[in-house]
Coordinates of C-alpha atoms and ligand atoms in Angstrom, one line a residue:
X1 CA 15.4 -11.7 -5.6
X2 CA 18.3 -12.3 -3.2
X3 CA 19.3 -9.6 -0.8
X4 CA 23.0 -10.7 -0.6
X5 CA 23.4 -10.3 -4.4
X6 CA 21.6 -6.9 -4.2
X7 CA 23.9 -5.7 -1.4
X8 CA 27.0 -6.8 -3.3
X9 CA 25.8 -4.8 -6.4
X10 CA 25.1 -1.8 -4.2
X11 CA 28.5 -2.0 -2.5
X12 CA 30.3 -2.2 -5.9
X13 CA 32.5 0.9 -5.9
X14 CA 32.7 0.8 -9.7
X15 CA 28.9 1.0 -10.2
X16 CA 27.7 4.3 -11.5
X17 CA 24.0 4.5 -11.2
X18 CA 21.8 6.6 -13.4
X19 CA 19.1 6.8 -10.8
X20 CA 19.1 6.3 -7.0
X21 CA 15.5 6.0 -5.7
X22 CA 15.0 6.4 -1.9
X23 CA 11.9 4.7 -0.6
X24 CA 10.4 1.3 -1.3
X25 CA 6.7 2.0 -1.1
X26 CA 4.3 2.2 -4.1
X27 CA 5.9 5.4 -5.4
X28 CA 9.6 4.4 -5.2
X29 CA 8.9 0.8 -6.5
X30 CA 6.9 2.3 -9.3
X31 CA 9.9 4.6 -10.1
X32 CA 12.3 1.6 -10.0
X33 CA 10.1 -0.3 -12.5
X34 CA 9.8 2.7 -14.8
X35 CA 13.5 3.5 -14.7
X36 CA 14.7 -0.1 -15.2
X37 CA 12.2 -0.6 -18.0
X38 CA 13.7 2.4 -19.8
X39 CA 17.1 0.8 -19.4
X40 CA 18.5 3.2 -16.9
X41 CA 20.9 1.8 -14.3
X42 CA 18.6 1.8 -11.3
X43 CA 19.2 1.4 -7.6
X44 CA 16.4 1.6 -5.0
X45 CA 16.9 1.5 -1.2
X46 CA 14.3 1.1 1.5
X47 CA 15.1 1.7 5.1
X48 CA 12.7 -0.9 6.4
X49 CA 10.9 -3.6 4.4
X50 CA 9.2 -2.9 1.0
X51 CA 5.8 -1.3 1.7
X52 CA 6.4 -1.2 5.5
X53 CA 4.9 2.3 5.7
X54 CA 1.8 3.6 4.1
X55 CA 1.8 1.2 1.2
X56 CA 0.8 -1.8 3.2
X57 CA -1.9 0.0 5.1
X58 CA -4.4 1.2 2.5
X59 CA -8.0 0.3 1.9
X60 CA -6.8 -2.0 -0.9
X61 CA -8.8 -0.4 -3.7
X62 CA -7.7 0.4 -7.2
X63 CA -10.2 3.1 -7.8
X64 CA -11.0 6.4 -9.4
X65 CA -12.2 7.7 -6.1
X66 CA -15.9 8.3 -6.0
X67 CA -15.2 10.8 -3.2
X68 CA -13.1 13.0 -5.5
X69 CA -16.0 13.2 -7.9
X70 CA -18.0 14.7 -5.0
X71 CA -15.3 17.2 -4.6
X72 CA -15.5 18.1 -8.3
X73 CA -12.0 16.8 -9.0
X74 CA -12.9 15.3 -12.4
X75 CA -9.3 15.4 -13.8
X76 CA -8.0 13.3 -10.9
X77 CA -10.8 10.8 -11.2
X78 CA -10.2 10.5 -14.9
X79 CA -6.5 9.9 -14.4
X80 CA -7.1 7.3 -11.7
X81 CA -9.7 5.5 -13.7
X82 CA -7.3 5.2 -16.6
X83 CA -4.6 3.8 -14.3
X84 CA -7.2 1.4 -12.8
X85 CA -7.7 0.1 -16.3
X86 CA -4.0 -0.2 -17.1
X87 CA -3.2 -2.0 -13.9
X88 CA -6.1 -4.5 -14.4
X89 CA -4.6 -5.2 -17.8
X90 CA -1.0 -5.4 -16.6
X91 CA -1.5 -7.3 -13.4
X92 CA -4.6 -9.4 -13.8
X93 CA -3.3 -11.8 -11.2
X94 CA -3.3 -9.1 -8.6
X95 CA -6.3 -6.9 -9.3
X96 CA -9.9 -8.2 -9.0
X97 CA -13.2 -6.5 -9.7
X98 CA -15.5 -5.9 -6.7
X99 CA -19.1 -4.7 -6.6
X100 CA -19.9 -1.9 -4.2
X101 CA -23.4 -1.0 -3.0
X102 CA -24.4 2.4 -1.8
X103 CA -27.4 1.8 0.5
X104 CA -30.2 4.3 0.3
X105 CA -32.1 5.2 3.4
X106 CA -33.5 8.6 2.3
X107 CA -35.4 9.6 -0.8
X108 CA -32.7 11.8 -2.3
X109 CA -29.8 9.4 -2.1
X110 CA -30.9 7.2 -5.0
X111 CA -31.1 10.0 -7.6
X112 CA -28.1 12.0 -6.2
X113 CA -25.6 9.1 -6.0
X114 CA -27.2 7.4 -9.0
X115 CA -26.2 10.4 -11.3
X116 CA -22.8 10.7 -9.7
X117 CA -22.0 7.0 -10.4
X118 CA -23.3 7.3 -13.9
X119 CA -20.7 10.0 -14.4
X120 CA -18.1 7.7 -12.9
X121 CA -19.1 5.0 -15.5
X122 CA -18.8 7.6 -18.2
X123 CA -15.4 8.8 -17.2
X124 CA -14.1 5.2 -17.1
X125 CA -15.2 4.9 -20.8
X126 CA -14.0 1.6 -22.3
X127 CA -11.9 0.9 -19.3
X128 CA -15.0 0.6 -17.2
X129 CA -15.6 -2.5 -15.1
X130 CA -19.4 -2.6 -15.6
X131 CA -22.3 -0.1 -15.5
X132 CA -23.7 1.1 -12.2
X133 CA -27.5 0.7 -11.6
X134 CA -30.2 1.0 -9.1
X135 CA -31.2 -1.9 -6.9
X136 CA -34.6 -2.5 -5.3
X137 CA -34.8 -2.9 -1.6
X138 CA -35.1 -6.7 -2.1
X139 CA -32.1 -6.9 -4.5
X140 CA -30.0 -4.9 -2.1
X141 CA -30.8 -7.2 0.8
X142 CA -30.2 -10.3 -1.4
X143 CA -26.7 -9.1 -2.1
X144 CA -26.1 -7.7 1.4
X145 CA -28.1 -10.1 3.6
X146 CA -26.8 -8.5 6.9
X147 CA -27.4 -4.9 5.8
X148 CA -29.6 -3.0 8.3
X149 CA -33.1 -3.3 6.8
X150 CA -34.9 -0.7 8.9
X151 CA -35.7 2.3 6.7
X152 CA -33.8 0.8 3.7
X153 CA -35.2 2.0 0.3
X154 CA -32.8 0.3 -2.1
X155 CA -29.3 0.8 -3.3
X156 CA -26.9 1.6 -6.2
X157 CA -24.4 -0.9 -7.3
X158 CA -21.1 0.1 -9.0
X159 CA -17.8 -1.6 -9.7
X160 CA -14.1 -0.8 -8.8
X161 CA -10.8 -2.7 -8.4
X162 CA -9.5 -4.4 -5.3
X163 CA -5.9 -5.7 -4.6
X164 CA -3.4 -6.7 -2.0
X165 CA -1.2 -3.7 -1.5
X166 CA 1.9 -5.4 0.0
X167 CA 1.7 -8.1 -2.5
X168 CA 1.7 -5.6 -5.4
X169 CA 4.7 -4.0 -3.8
X170 CA 6.7 -7.2 -3.9
X171 CA 5.5 -7.8 -7.4
X172 CA 6.8 -4.4 -8.4
X173 CA 10.2 -5.1 -6.7
X174 CA 10.4 -8.4 -8.6
X175 CA 9.5 -6.7 -11.9
X176 CA 12.2 -4.0 -11.4
X177 CA 14.7 -6.7 -10.5
X178 CA 13.8 -8.8 -13.5
X179 CA 14.5 -5.7 -15.6
X180 CA 18.0 -5.3 -14.2
X181 CA 17.3 -2.9 -11.3
X182 CA 19.0 -3.4 -7.9
X183 CA 16.8 -3.1 -4.9
X184 CA 17.6 -3.5 -1.2
X185 CA 15.4 -3.5 1.9
X186 CA 16.8 -2.6 5.3
X187 CA 19.1 -0.1 3.6
X188 CA 18.8 3.5 4.8
X189 CA 20.0 6.8 3.3
X190 CA 21.7 8.5 6.1
X191 CA 23.1 11.5 4.1
X192 CA 23.2 12.9 0.6
X193 CA 26.5 13.4 -1.2
X194 CA 27.0 16.7 -3.1
X195 CA 29.6 18.0 -5.5
X196 CA 29.7 21.7 -6.2
X197 CA 26.3 22.0 -4.5
X198 CA 24.7 19.4 -6.7
X199 CA 23.5 16.0 -5.5
X200 CA 25.7 13.2 -6.8
X201 CA 24.7 10.3 -4.6
X202 CA 24.1 9.2 -1.0
X203 CA 25.5 7.3 1.9
X204 CA 23.5 4.2 2.5
X205 CA 23.6 2.2 5.7
X206 CA 23.0 -1.6 5.6
X207 CA 20.8 -1.9 8.7
X208 CA 21.6 -5.6 9.1
X209 CA 25.4 -5.0 9.4
X210 CA 25.6 -1.3 10.1
X211 CA 28.1 -1.0 7.2
X212 CA 27.9 2.2 5.2
X213 CA 28.3 2.5 1.5
X214 CA 28.7 5.7 -0.6
X215 CA 27.0 5.4 -3.9
X216 CA 27.2 7.7 -6.9
X217 CA 24.1 8.5 -9.0
X218 CA 23.3 11.0 -11.8
X219 CA 19.9 11.7 -10.3
X220 CA 18.3 11.0 -6.9
X221 CA 14.6 10.6 -6.4
X222 CA 13.1 11.1 -3.0
X223 CA 10.0 8.8 -2.8
X224 CA 9.7 8.6 0.9
X225 CA 6.0 9.4 1.4
X226 CA 5.3 10.9 4.8
X227 CA 9.1 11.1 5.4
X228 CA 9.6 13.4 2.3
X229 CA 10.4 16.5 4.4
X230 CA 13.2 14.6 6.3
X231 CA 15.0 14.0 3.0
X232 CA 14.3 17.5 1.7
X233 CA 15.8 18.9 4.9
X234 CA 18.8 16.5 4.6
X235 CA 19.3 18.3 1.3
X236 CA 18.5 21.8 2.5
X237 CA 18.0 22.4 6.2
X238 CA 16.0 25.5 5.3
X239 CA 13.5 23.6 3.1
X240 CA 9.9 24.3 4.1
X241 CA 7.8 21.4 5.3
X242 CA 5.2 20.4 2.7
X243 CA 3.7 17.2 4.0
X244 CA 0.9 17.0 6.6
X245 CA 0.3 13.4 7.6
X246 CA -3.2 12.3 8.1
X247 CA -3.9 9.0 9.8
X248 CA -6.4 6.4 8.5
X249 CA -7.4 3.4 10.5
X250 CA -9.0 0.1 9.5
X251 CA -10.5 -2.7 11.6
X252 CA -10.8 -6.3 10.4
X253 CA -13.8 -8.4 11.4
X254 CA -15.1 -11.9 10.8
X255 CA -16.8 -12.3 7.4
X256 CA -20.0 -13.3 9.1
X257 CA -20.7 -9.6 9.7
X258 CA -21.1 -9.1 5.9
X259 CA -21.3 -12.4 3.9
X260 CA -22.0 -12.2 0.2
X261 CA -19.8 -10.8 -2.6
X262 CA -20.4 -7.1 -2.4
X263 CA -18.9 -4.3 -0.4
X264 CA -20.8 -1.4 1.3
X265 CA -19.8 2.1 0.4
X266 CA -21.2 5.0 2.5
X267 CA -20.3 8.2 0.7
X268 CA -21.0 10.5 3.6
X269 CA -21.2 9.6 7.3
X270 CA -22.6 12.3 9.6
X271 CA -19.2 13.8 10.0
X272 CA -18.6 13.9 6.3
X273 CA -16.3 10.8 5.9
X274 CA -16.5 7.9 3.4
X275 CA -16.9 4.5 5.0
X276 CA -16.2 1.2 3.4
X277 CA -17.0 -2.3 4.6
X278 CA -15.1 -4.6 2.2
X279 CA -14.7 -8.4 1.9
X280 CA -11.0 -9.1 1.7
X281 CA -9.1 -12.4 2.0
X282 CA -12.0 -14.0 3.7
X283 CA -12.5 -11.2 6.3
X284 CA -14.3 -7.9 6.4
X285 CA -12.2 -4.7 6.3
X286 CA -13.9 -1.6 7.7
X287 CA -12.4 1.9 7.3
X288 CA -11.4 4.5 7.4
X289 CA -10.7 7.6 9.5
X290 CA -8.9 10.9 8.8
X291 CA -7.0 12.2 11.8
X292 CA -4.3 14.9 11.4
X293 CA -1.1 13.7 13.2
X294 CA 1.9 15.8 14.2
X295 CA 4.7 13.6 12.8
X296 CA 5.5 10.8 10.4
X297 CA 6.1 7.4 12.0
X298 CA 6.9 4.0 10.6
X299 CA 4.5 2.2 13.0
X300 CA 1.6 4.5 13.7
X301 CA -1.0 3.3 16.2
X302 CA -4.8 3.5 15.9
X303 CA -6.4 5.8 18.5
X304 CA -9.2 4.4 20.6
X305 CA -11.6 7.0 19.3
X306 CA -10.9 6.0 15.7
X307 CA -11.8 2.4 16.5
X308 CA -14.9 3.5 18.4
X309 CA -15.9 5.6 15.4
X310 CA -15.5 2.6 13.0
X311 CA -17.4 0.2 15.3
X312 CA -20.3 2.7 15.9
X313 CA -20.7 3.3 12.2
X314 CA -20.3 -0.3 11.2
X315 CA -23.1 -1.1 13.7
X316 CA -25.4 1.4 12.0
X317 CA -25.2 -0.4 8.7
X318 CA -25.0 -4.0 9.9
X319 CA -27.7 -6.2 11.6
X320 CA -25.1 -7.7 14.0
X321 CA -23.3 -5.0 15.9
X322 CA -19.6 -5.5 16.1
X323 CA -17.9 -4.8 19.5
X324 CA -14.2 -4.4 20.5
X325 CA -13.9 -8.1 21.1
X326 CA -14.8 -8.8 17.5
X327 CA -11.9 -6.9 16.1
X328 CA -9.4 -9.4 14.7
X329 CA -6.8 -6.7 13.9
X330 CA -6.7 -2.9 13.8
X331 CA -4.1 -1.0 11.7
X332 CA -3.2 2.6 11.0
X333 CA -1.6 4.2 7.9
X334 CA -0.5 7.8 7.3
X335 CA -1.6 9.6 4.1
X336 CA 1.2 11.7 2.7
X337 CA -1.0 14.7 2.0
X338 CA 0.7 17.7 0.3
X339 CA -0.1 21.0 1.9
X340 CA -1.7 23.5 -0.4
X341 CA 0.7 26.1 -1.5
X342 CA 0.7 29.3 -3.5
X343 CA 3.9 28.5 -5.3
X344 CA 2.9 27.7 -8.8
X345 CA 5.7 25.1 -9.4
X346 CA 4.5 23.0 -6.5
X347 CA 0.8 23.8 -6.5
X348 CA -1.2 20.6 -5.9
X349 CA -4.6 19.6 -4.7
X350 CA -4.8 17.1 -1.9
X351 CA -4.3 13.5 -2.9
X352 CA -3.0 14.7 -6.3
X353 CA 0.7 14.2 -6.9
X354 CA 3.5 16.7 -7.6
X355 CA 7.2 16.4 -8.6
X356 CA 9.6 19.0 -7.2
X357 CA 13.2 19.7 -7.9
X358 CA 15.4 21.4 -5.3
X359 CA 18.3 23.7 -6.1
X360 CA 20.7 20.9 -5.7
X361 CA 18.7 18.6 -8.0
X362 CA 16.9 16.4 -5.5
X363 CA 13.7 15.2 -7.2
X364 CA 10.9 14.7 -4.7
X365 CA 7.7 13.0 -5.7
X366 CA 4.8 13.4 -3.3
X367 CA 1.1 12.8 -2.8
X368 CA -0.9 10.6 -5.1
X369 CA -2.3 7.2 -4.2
X370 CA -1.6 3.5 -4.9
X371 CA -3.9 3.5 -7.9
X372 CA -1.8 6.2 -9.7
X373 CA 1.7 4.9 -8.8
X374 CA 2.6 4.2 -12.4
X375 CA 1.8 7.7 -13.6
X376 CA 3.6 9.2 -10.6
X377 CA 6.6 7.2 -11.5
X378 CA 6.5 8.2 -15.1
X379 CA 6.4 11.9 -14.2
X380 CA 9.2 11.5 -11.6
X381 CA 11.5 9.6 -14.0
X382 CA 10.8 12.0 -16.9
X383 CA 11.9 14.8 -14.6
X384 CA 14.9 12.9 -13.2
X385 CA 16.2 12.1 -16.7
X386 CA 15.9 15.8 -17.6
X387 CA 17.7 17.0 -14.5
X388 CA 20.5 14.5 -14.9
X389 CA 20.8 14.9 -18.7
X390 CA 20.2 11.2 -19.3
X391 CA 19.6 10.0 -22.8
X392 CA 16.0 10.5 -23.5
X393 CA 14.0 7.3 -23.5
X394 CA 10.2 7.1 -23.5
X395 CA 8.3 5.5 -20.6
X396 CA 7.6 1.8 -21.2
X397 CA 5.2 0.8 -18.4
X398 CA 1.8 1.5 -20.0
X399 CA 1.7 -2.1 -21.4
X400 CA 4.3 -3.7 -19.2
X401 CA 3.0 -7.0 -17.8
X402 CA 4.0 -7.1 -14.1
X403 CA 6.0 -10.0 -12.8
X404 CA 5.4 -12.0 -9.6
X405 CA 2.4 -14.0 -8.5
X406 CA 2.2 -17.7 -8.7
X407 CA 3.7 -18.2 -12.1
X408 CA 6.9 -16.7 -11.0
X409 CA 7.5 -18.6 -7.7
X410 CA 8.3 -22.2 -6.9
X411 CA 5.1 -24.2 -6.9
X412 CA 3.8 -26.0 -3.8
X413 CA 4.5 -29.5 -5.3
X414 CA 8.2 -28.5 -5.9
X415 CA 8.6 -27.3 -2.4
X416 CA 6.9 -30.2 -0.7
X417 CA 9.2 -32.5 -2.5
X418 CA 12.0 -30.9 -0.4
X419 CA 10.0 -31.2 2.8
X420 CA 6.5 -32.7 2.8
X421 CA 5.7 -30.9 6.1
X422 CA 5.8 -27.5 4.3
X423 CA 2.3 -28.2 3.0
X424 CA 1.0 -27.8 6.5
X425 CA -0.9 -24.7 7.5
X426 CA 0.9 -22.1 9.6
X427 CA -2.1 -21.9 11.9
X428 CA -5.6 -23.3 11.7
X429 CA -7.1 -19.8 11.5
X430 CA -4.8 -18.5 8.8
X431 CA -4.9 -19.4 5.1
X432 CA -1.1 -19.8 4.7
X433 CA 1.2 -22.8 4.6
X434 CA 4.8 -23.2 5.8
X435 CA 5.8 -23.3 2.1
X436 CA 4.7 -19.6 1.9
X437 CA 7.4 -18.7 4.5
X438 CA 10.1 -20.5 2.5
X439 CA 9.0 -18.7 -0.7
X440 CA 9.0 -15.4 1.1
X441 CA 12.6 -15.8 2.2
X442 CA 13.9 -17.4 -1.0
X443 CA 12.2 -15.3 -3.6
X444 CA 10.8 -12.2 -2.0
X445 CA 13.6 -10.9 0.3
X446 CA 11.7 -11.4 3.6
X447 CA 14.2 -10.8 6.3
X448 CA 12.2 -10.8 9.6
X449 CA 9.2 -12.6 11.0
X450 CA 7.3 -9.3 10.6
X451 CA 8.1 -9.2 6.9
X452 CA 6.5 -12.7 6.5
X453 CA 3.5 -12.3 8.8
X454 CA 2.6 -8.7 8.0
X455 CA 3.5 -8.2 4.3
X456 CA 4.4 -11.4 2.4
X457 CA 1.4 -13.0 4.0
X458 CA -1.3 -10.8 5.5
X459 CA -1.6 -12.8 8.7
X460 CA -1.1 -9.8 11.0
X461 CA -4.0 -8.0 9.4
X462 CA -6.3 -11.0 9.1
X463 CA -6.0 -12.2 12.7
X464 CA -3.3 -10.6 14.9
X465 CA -3.7 -13.1 17.7
X466 CA -3.3 -16.1 15.4
X467 CA -0.3 -14.5 13.8
X468 CA 1.3 -14.1 17.3
X469 CA 0.8 -17.8 17.8
X470 CA 2.4 -18.6 14.5
X471 CA 5.5 -16.4 15.1
X472 CA 7.6 -19.2 16.7
X473 CA 7.1 -21.6 13.8
X474 CA 7.9 -18.9 11.3
X475 CA 11.0 -17.7 13.1
X476 CA 12.4 -21.3 13.3
X477 CA 11.8 -22.0 9.6
X478 CA 13.3 -18.6 8.6
X479 CA 16.3 -19.3 10.8
X480 CA 16.9 -22.5 8.8
X481 CA 16.6 -20.7 5.5
X482 CA 18.7 -17.7 6.5
X483 CA 21.3 -19.6 8.5
X484 CA 20.5 -17.9 11.8
X485 CA 20.8 -19.3 15.4
X486 CA 18.5 -19.7 18.4
X487 CA 19.2 -16.1 19.7
X488 CA 17.9 -14.7 16.4
X489 CA 14.8 -16.8 16.7
X490 CA 14.1 -15.6 20.2
X491 CA 14.7 -11.9 19.5
X492 CA 12.5 -12.1 16.3
X493 CA 9.6 -13.8 18.2
X494 CA 9.8 -11.2 21.0
X495 CA 10.0 -8.3 18.6
X496 CA 7.1 -9.6 16.6
X497 CA 4.9 -10.2 19.7
X498 CA 5.5 -6.6 20.8
X499 CA 4.6 -5.2 17.4
X500 CA 1.5 -7.4 16.9
X501 CA 0.2 -6.4 20.3
X502 CA -0.4 -3.0 18.8
X503 CA -2.9 -4.5 16.3
X504 CA -5.0 -5.9 19.1
X505 CA -7.6 -3.9 21.0
X506 CA -6.5 -3.9 24.6
Ligands
FAD601 C1 -5.7 4.8 5.4 C2 -5.2 4.8 3.9 C3 -6.0 4.2 2.9 C4 -5.6 4.3 1.6 N1 -6.4 3.6 0.7 C5 -6.0 3.7 -0.6 C6 -6.7 2.9 -1.6 O1 -7.6 2.2 -1.3 N2 -6.3 3.0 -2.9 C7 -5.3 3.8 -3.3 O2 -5.0 3.9 -4.5 N3 -4.6 4.5 -2.4 C8 -4.9 4.4 -1.1 N4 -4.1 5.1 -0.1 C9 -3.0 5.9 -0.6 C10 -1.7 5.0 -0.8 O3 -1.6 4.0 0.2 C11 -0.5 5.9 -0.7 O4 -0.6 7.0 -1.6 C12 0.8 5.2 -1.1 O5 0.9 4.0 -0.4 C13 2.0 6.1 -0.8 O6 3.2 5.4 -1.2 P1 4.6 6.0 -1.0 O7 5.5 5.1 -1.7 O8 4.6 7.4 -1.5 O9 4.9 6.1 0.5 P2 5.3 4.9 1.5 O10 4.6 3.7 1.3 O11 5.2 5.5 2.9 O12 6.8 4.7 1.2 C14 7.9 5.5 1.6 C15 9.0 4.7 2.0 O13 10.2 5.4 2.1 C16 11.0 4.8 3.1 N5 12.0 5.7 3.6 C17 11.8 6.9 4.3 N6 13.0 7.4 4.6 C18 14.0 6.6 4.0 C19 15.4 6.7 4.0 N7 16.1 7.7 4.6 N8 16.1 5.7 3.4 C20 15.4 4.7 2.8 N9 14.1 4.6 2.8 C21 13.4 5.6 3.4 C22 10.0 4.4 4.2 O14 10.5 3.4 5.1 C23 8.8 4.0 3.4 O15 8.7 2.6 3.2 C24 -4.5 5.0 1.2 C25 -3.7 5.6 2.2 C26 -4.1 5.5 3.6 C27 -3.2 6.1 4.6

C-alpha cells in the first residue's frame, strides 16, 4: 500500500467511484473490504490515520459480550458469536483464544455466572472456543497466582477471542487494497457534493498538502463513528443528533501483576460495570470505564477519577496493589453509542448497529462493535447498492481470508540484508525492531511517528515513556524512507512527545 499511488488514483478526474466511504476505522475499513470484494469501484478516505479514533482504543476482545447476555440481549450475543467464529476462521494470524476466569467470592456467583456462561457456550454452538466450567479454589489460584485469595471460593473459566485492533485495521486496509480498493489516510471530507438534492460525491482535502479534490461517487457511506453527526449535519444542517459518546479508559501495567495465561473478568463491580484484567502483548490491560462525554474528539484524555477507579478495583482483585507509578500507559476511547429513538426506521439498542439513509441518500452506519464490523459492513453496502442502483452482487466476505500479517510483508532477513542495523530493537523495553518502522512506512502507509509508535506497533500503549525515548530514532528512520529533512524530524518528535505525555499519569 503506497499513499502516493492512492492519492494519484483519488485525484484522477476520470474516476467514477461506485462507493465513497468516509472513515477509516473498523466500520469504514470493513465496508471497503466488502465493497471491493463485490467488485464495486471503492474509495475510502480517513481524515487522520487508519484506526486513529475508537478503533485503536478498544479492550481488544473479539467476543459475544457476556455483559449483553446479562442484559438479555440474546440476538446481539448470537450475532457477535457468529462473527467471532468467522473472524477466527478468516484471520487466524490475528485472533487468538484466551481463557477468562470469573472469580467467585460469594456463594451465589458460581451457580449464577455458571448458568449464564453455559448459555454463552450454547449460543456459540459449533463456533464455540471451548466449554466453560467451574474451577475449585486451588485450580483458580493455580491459573491466577496473584488473584486475591482472601474469601475466594473458586471460579468459572470460559473462552473468548483476543486481537490487536490497530493491526486488524491495517490488515483490512491491505485486504481492501489487494481487492482493488483505493484507500487514503490523512484525507478529510470537507463537504458533500449534491446534484438536484442528491449526494453525488464529496470534496476531499489531502491534509499533507492541503490540496482539495472533488470526487464523484454513486453512493456515499458515512462510517465516522463518534463523528457521525458532523457528517449528517454537513448533509442536512437540521439533522437530529443521534450519537452520545461514552468514554472508556484502560490502564496498562507490568505483567507481574497478573502472570499466567488467563484473564480476570469481573461481571459486576459495585457500581455495575464490567472489569477486565487481560494479558496483552506481554503487559496487563485493565479496563474499562463508562463516562458520558459532551463531544467527540480524536484524542480523548482519561480523567483522573477513571484511572483511580481502575486502580482501586484492580487492587481489590490482585495481591499486589498497583499505584499511579505502576501505570505504563493510560488511554481513552469513545464508544459511538446510538441514542434510543422512537423512530422505527432507526430504532436500535445500545451497542447494536443501524444503517440510516438520509433524504439526499447519505448512508450512515453507526453503533456496533469491532467484533461485528463484517456484518455491519455487509448491511451498509447492501443498503448503498440499493440506494445507488448498483448492479446487485452478493456479499463475499463470510469466507474471505484476510490479508496482512507476516506472510504479506517483507521478512526480517530480507530487510536486514539492506541494513543489518535494522534488526536492532527500537528500545530495550519494547518488543519492536527498526525493521518494523521500515515495514510500516513501506507497506502499511505510516506517515507520522505517531502512526508507527501508536498503531503499526503498540509502543505507546505498552510503555508510553519508552516510546517517547524511541521517537527520535523512529523519526530519523522514517525521514530517510519518506525523503524528509531535519525540520520534519524535529517537528515529528516534538508533536509525538506532546501527544504521548497525555498517556502518562502526571
Ligand atoms: C473503551 C472501548 C472498548 C471497546 N472494546 C471493544 C472490544 O473489546 N471488542 C469489540 O468488539 N468492540 C469494542 N469496542 C467497540 C469498538 O471499538 C467500536 O465499535 C469500533 O472501533 C468503532 O469503529 P468505527 O469505525 O465505527 O469508528 P472509529 O474507529 O471512530 O472510526 C471513524 C473514523 O472516521 C474518521 N472521520 C471522521 N470524520 C471524517 C471526515 N470528515 N473525513 C474523513 N474521515 C473522517 C475518524 O477520524 C475515525 O478514524 C470498544 C470501544 C471502546 C470505546
